[in-house]
Coordinates of C-alpha atoms in Angstrom, one line a residue:
X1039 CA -23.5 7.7 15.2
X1040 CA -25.3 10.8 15.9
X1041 CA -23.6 14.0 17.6
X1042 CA -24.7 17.5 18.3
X1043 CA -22.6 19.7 16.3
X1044 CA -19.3 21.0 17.2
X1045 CA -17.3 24.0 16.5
X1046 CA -14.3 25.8 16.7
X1047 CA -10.8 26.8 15.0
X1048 CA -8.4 25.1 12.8
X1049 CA -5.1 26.8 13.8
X1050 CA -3.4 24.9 11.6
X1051 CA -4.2 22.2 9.1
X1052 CA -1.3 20.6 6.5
X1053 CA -2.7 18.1 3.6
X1054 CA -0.3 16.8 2.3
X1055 CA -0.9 14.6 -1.0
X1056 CA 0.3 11.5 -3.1
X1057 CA -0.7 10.3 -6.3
X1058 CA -1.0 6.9 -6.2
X1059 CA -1.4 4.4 -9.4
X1060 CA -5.3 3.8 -9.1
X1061 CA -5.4 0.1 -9.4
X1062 CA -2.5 0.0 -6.2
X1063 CA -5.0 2.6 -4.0
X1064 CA -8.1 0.6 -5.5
X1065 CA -6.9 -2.5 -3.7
X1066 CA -6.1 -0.4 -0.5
X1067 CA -9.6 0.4 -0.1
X1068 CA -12.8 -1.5 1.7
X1069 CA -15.8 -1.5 -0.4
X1070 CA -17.7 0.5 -1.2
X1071 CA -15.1 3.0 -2.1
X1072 CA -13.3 3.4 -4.9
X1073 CA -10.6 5.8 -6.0
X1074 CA -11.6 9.8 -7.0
X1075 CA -9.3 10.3 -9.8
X1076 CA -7.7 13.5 -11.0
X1077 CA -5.9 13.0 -14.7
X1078 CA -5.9 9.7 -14.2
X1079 CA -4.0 9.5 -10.3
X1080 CA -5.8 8.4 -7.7
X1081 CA -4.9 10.8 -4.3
X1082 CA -4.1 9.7 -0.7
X1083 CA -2.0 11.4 1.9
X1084 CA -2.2 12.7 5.4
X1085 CA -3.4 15.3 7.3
X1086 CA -1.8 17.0 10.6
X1087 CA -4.4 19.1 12.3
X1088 CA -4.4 21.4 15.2
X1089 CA -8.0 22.0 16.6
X1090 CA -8.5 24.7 19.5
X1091 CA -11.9 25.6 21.2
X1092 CA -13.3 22.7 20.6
X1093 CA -17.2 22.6 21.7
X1094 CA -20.9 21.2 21.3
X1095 CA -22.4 24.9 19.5
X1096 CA -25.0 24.5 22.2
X1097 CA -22.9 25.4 25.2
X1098 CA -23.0 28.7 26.1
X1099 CA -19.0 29.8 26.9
X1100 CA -16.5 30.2 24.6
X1101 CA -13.8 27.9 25.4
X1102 CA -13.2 24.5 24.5
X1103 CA -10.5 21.5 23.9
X1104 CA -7.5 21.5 22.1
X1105 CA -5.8 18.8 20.2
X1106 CA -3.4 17.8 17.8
X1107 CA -4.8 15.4 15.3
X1108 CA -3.6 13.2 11.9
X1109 CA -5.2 11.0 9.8
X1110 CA -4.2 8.8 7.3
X1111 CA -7.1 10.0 3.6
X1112 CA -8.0 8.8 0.2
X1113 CA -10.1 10.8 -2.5
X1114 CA -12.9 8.6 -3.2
X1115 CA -16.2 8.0 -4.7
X1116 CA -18.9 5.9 -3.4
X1117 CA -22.4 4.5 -4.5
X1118 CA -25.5 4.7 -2.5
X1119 CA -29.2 5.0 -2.8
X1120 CA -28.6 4.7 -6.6
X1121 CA -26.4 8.0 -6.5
X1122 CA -23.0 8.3 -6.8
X1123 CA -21.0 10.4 -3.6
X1124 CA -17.7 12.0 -3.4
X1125 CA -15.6 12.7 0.0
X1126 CA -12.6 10.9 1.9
X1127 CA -12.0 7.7 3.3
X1128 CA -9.9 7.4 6.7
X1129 CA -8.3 4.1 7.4
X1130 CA -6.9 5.6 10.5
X1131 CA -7.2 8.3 13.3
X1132 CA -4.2 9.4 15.7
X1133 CA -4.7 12.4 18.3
X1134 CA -2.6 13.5 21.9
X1135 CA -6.0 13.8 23.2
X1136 CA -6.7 11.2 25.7
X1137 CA -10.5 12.5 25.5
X1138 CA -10.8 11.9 21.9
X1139 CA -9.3 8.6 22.1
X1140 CA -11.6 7.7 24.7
X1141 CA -14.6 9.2 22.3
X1142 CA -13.5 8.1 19.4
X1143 CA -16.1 5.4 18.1
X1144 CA -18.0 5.3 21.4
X1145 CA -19.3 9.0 21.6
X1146 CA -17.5 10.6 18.7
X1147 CA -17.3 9.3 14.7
X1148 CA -14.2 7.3 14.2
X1149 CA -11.8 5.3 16.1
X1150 CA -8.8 7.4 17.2
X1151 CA -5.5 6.5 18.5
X1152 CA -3.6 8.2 21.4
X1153 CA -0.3 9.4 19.7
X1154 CA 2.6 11.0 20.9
X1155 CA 3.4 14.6 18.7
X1156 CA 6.4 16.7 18.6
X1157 CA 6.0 19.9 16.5
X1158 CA 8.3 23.1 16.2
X1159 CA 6.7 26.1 13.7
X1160 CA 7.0 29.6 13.2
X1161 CA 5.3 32.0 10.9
X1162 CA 6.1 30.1 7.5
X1163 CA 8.1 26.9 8.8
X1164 CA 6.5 23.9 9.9
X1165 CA 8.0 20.2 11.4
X1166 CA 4.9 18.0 12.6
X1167 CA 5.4 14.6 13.3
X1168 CA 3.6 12.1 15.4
X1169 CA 4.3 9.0 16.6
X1170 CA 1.2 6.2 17.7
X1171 CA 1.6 5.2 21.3
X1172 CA 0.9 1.7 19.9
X1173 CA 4.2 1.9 17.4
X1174 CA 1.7 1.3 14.4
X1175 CA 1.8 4.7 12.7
X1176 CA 4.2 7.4 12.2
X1177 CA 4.1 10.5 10.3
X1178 CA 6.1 13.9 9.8
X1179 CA 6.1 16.4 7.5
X1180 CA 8.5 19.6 7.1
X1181 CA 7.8 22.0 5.0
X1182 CA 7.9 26.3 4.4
X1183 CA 5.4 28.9 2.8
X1184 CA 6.0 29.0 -0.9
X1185 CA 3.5 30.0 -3.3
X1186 CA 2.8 27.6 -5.9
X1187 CA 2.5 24.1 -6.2
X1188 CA 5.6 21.8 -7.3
X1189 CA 5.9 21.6 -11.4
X1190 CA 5.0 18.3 -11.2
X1191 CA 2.1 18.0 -8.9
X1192 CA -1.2 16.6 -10.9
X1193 CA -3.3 20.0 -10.0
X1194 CA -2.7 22.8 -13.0
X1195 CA -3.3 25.4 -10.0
X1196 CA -4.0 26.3 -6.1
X1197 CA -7.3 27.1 -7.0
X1198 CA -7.8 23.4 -8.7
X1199 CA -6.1 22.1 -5.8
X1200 CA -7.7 23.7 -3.3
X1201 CA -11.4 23.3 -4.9
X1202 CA -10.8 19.3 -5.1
X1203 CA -9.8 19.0 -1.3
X1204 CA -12.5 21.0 -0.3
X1205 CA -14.9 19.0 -2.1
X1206 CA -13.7 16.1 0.1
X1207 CA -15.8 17.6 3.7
X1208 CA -17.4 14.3 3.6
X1209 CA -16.0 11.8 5.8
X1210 CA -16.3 8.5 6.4
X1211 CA -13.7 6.6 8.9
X1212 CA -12.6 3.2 9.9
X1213 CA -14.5 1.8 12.8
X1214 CA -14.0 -1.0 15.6
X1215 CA -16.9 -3.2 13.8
X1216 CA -15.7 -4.5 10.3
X1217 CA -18.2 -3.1 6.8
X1218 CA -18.9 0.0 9.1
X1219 CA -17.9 3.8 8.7
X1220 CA -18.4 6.1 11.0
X1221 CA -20.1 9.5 8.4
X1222 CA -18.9 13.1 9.7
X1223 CA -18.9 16.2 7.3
X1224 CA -16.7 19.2 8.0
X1225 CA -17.6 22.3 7.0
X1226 CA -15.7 25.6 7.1
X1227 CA -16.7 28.7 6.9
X1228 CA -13.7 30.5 5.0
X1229 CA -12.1 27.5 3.3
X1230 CA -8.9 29.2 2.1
X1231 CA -5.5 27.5 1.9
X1232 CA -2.1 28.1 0.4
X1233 CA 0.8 25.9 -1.2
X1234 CA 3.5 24.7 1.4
X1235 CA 6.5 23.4 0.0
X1236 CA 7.7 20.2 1.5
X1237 CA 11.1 19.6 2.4
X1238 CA 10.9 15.9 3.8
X1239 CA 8.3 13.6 4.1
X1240 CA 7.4 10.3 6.2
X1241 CA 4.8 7.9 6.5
X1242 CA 4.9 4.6 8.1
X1243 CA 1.3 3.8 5.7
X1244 CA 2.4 5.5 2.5
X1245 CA 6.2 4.4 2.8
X1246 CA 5.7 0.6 3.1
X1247 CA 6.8 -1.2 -0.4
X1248 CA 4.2 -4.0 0.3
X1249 CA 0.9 -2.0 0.5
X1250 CA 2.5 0.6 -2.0
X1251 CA 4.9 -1.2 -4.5
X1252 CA 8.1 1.3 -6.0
X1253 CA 6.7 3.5 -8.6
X1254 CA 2.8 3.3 -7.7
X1255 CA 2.8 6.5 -5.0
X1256 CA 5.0 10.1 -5.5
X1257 CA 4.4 12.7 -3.5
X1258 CA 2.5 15.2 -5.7
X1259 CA 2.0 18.6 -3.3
X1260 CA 0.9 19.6 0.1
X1261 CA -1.6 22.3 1.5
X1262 CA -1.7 24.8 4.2
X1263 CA -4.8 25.9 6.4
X1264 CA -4.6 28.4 9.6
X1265 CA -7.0 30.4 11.4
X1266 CA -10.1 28.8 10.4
X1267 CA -13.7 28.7 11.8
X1268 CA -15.1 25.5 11.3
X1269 CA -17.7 22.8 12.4
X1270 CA -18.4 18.9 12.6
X1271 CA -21.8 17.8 11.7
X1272 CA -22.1 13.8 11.8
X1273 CA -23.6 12.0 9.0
X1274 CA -25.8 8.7 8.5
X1275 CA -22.7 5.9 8.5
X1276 CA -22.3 3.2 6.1
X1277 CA -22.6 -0.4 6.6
X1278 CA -21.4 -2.8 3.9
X1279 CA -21.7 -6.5 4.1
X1280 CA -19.0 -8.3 5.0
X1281 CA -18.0 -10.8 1.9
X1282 CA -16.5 -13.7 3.7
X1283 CA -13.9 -16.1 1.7
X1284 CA -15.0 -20.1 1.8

């Protein structure tokens, strides 16, 4: 799926991570994924994204849309044309926009879900949460400006942290047709975030004991990103074959 590219801001952006037991995540994930590992954890988690002047760089005012996203990530690595590729898998896309979730998958990468969000912040307190309109997802975080990461997270440092999530800009989502992912790369022009220390944490994906047995997922640490320029540039999909069962 091919797009012009798109710019505008990030006001505010919250990853925030898990480290999962690789062999649970590995069986989470569609070929041809696999999990990126960090000292031996695999990472998942989600992200809860405000986007404002939203555009195609082409048009010639300022303005633009304005949204409230999430998204449901894995670190992973992937093999193709005999090279092996690093970036994000997204099993699923939530937004308030009715536009994107009319776009999603049709005009813009990615399947996206209309969802409901309530979300009360200040300078250095956050409570996002977001609720699907279809009752299959739910997510909230609340957390406050801190700065460091918790003792036990996985990264030695913010820097380590923040220079393995932004070496995730490569996307691929979850699309209506089975084997195919929808490719888009963000790119940032000031990629700066800080440590945001979490006070409760809620996912209807991450939380369920079935998909992620007691032990095999801990919440590790969670990022925070505001103010920042950014732009969408779509990328050649993947298709994997379907291996049926007989």
């Amino acid at each position: 799926m091919r797009i012009p590219v798109i710019e505008g801001i990030i006001d505010r952006r919250i990853l925030a991570n898990y480290r999962i037991d690789p062999d649970v995540m590995a069986r989470v994930l569609p070929a041809p994924f696999r999990p990126k590992l960090i000292h031996g954890s695999a990472i998942g988690g989600v992200c809860l994204i405000r986007l404002k002047n939203v555009r195609p760089r082409f048009l010639p005012f300022s303005g633009g849309t304005r949204s409230e996203n999430a998204a449901h990530r894995f670190a992973v690595e992937w093999d193709s044309d005999g090279q092996t590729h690093e970036g994000v898998y997204v099993n699923r896309r939530d937004t308030d926009s009715c536009l994107n979730a009319l776009a999603g998958g049709r005009i813009f990468p990615g399947t996206h879900h209309h969802a409901a969000f309530t979300v009360e912040e200040s300078e250095d307190h956050f409570s996002v949460e977001m609720q699907s309109k279809d009752g299959e997802a739910h997510m909230k975080v609340v957390g406050s400006i801190t700065d460091h990461l918790p003792e036990t997270s996985v990264f030695p440092s913010l820097a380590a942290a923040s220079d393995f999530f932004e070496q995730g800009s490569l996307g691929y989502s979850a699309s209506d047709a089975e084997g195919h992912y929808d490719g888009l790369e963000l790119r940032c022009q000031d990629w700066a975030a800080e440590p945001l220390l979490i006070e409760s944490i809620s996912s209807s994906f991450f939380d369920e004991p079935d998909r992620f047995p007691s032990g095999s997922v801990e919440f590790d640490c969670a990022l925070l990103m505001r103010g920042i320029q950014h732009e969408w540039h779509s990328r050649q999909d993947l298709c994997c074959p379907v291996t049926v069962e007989t």
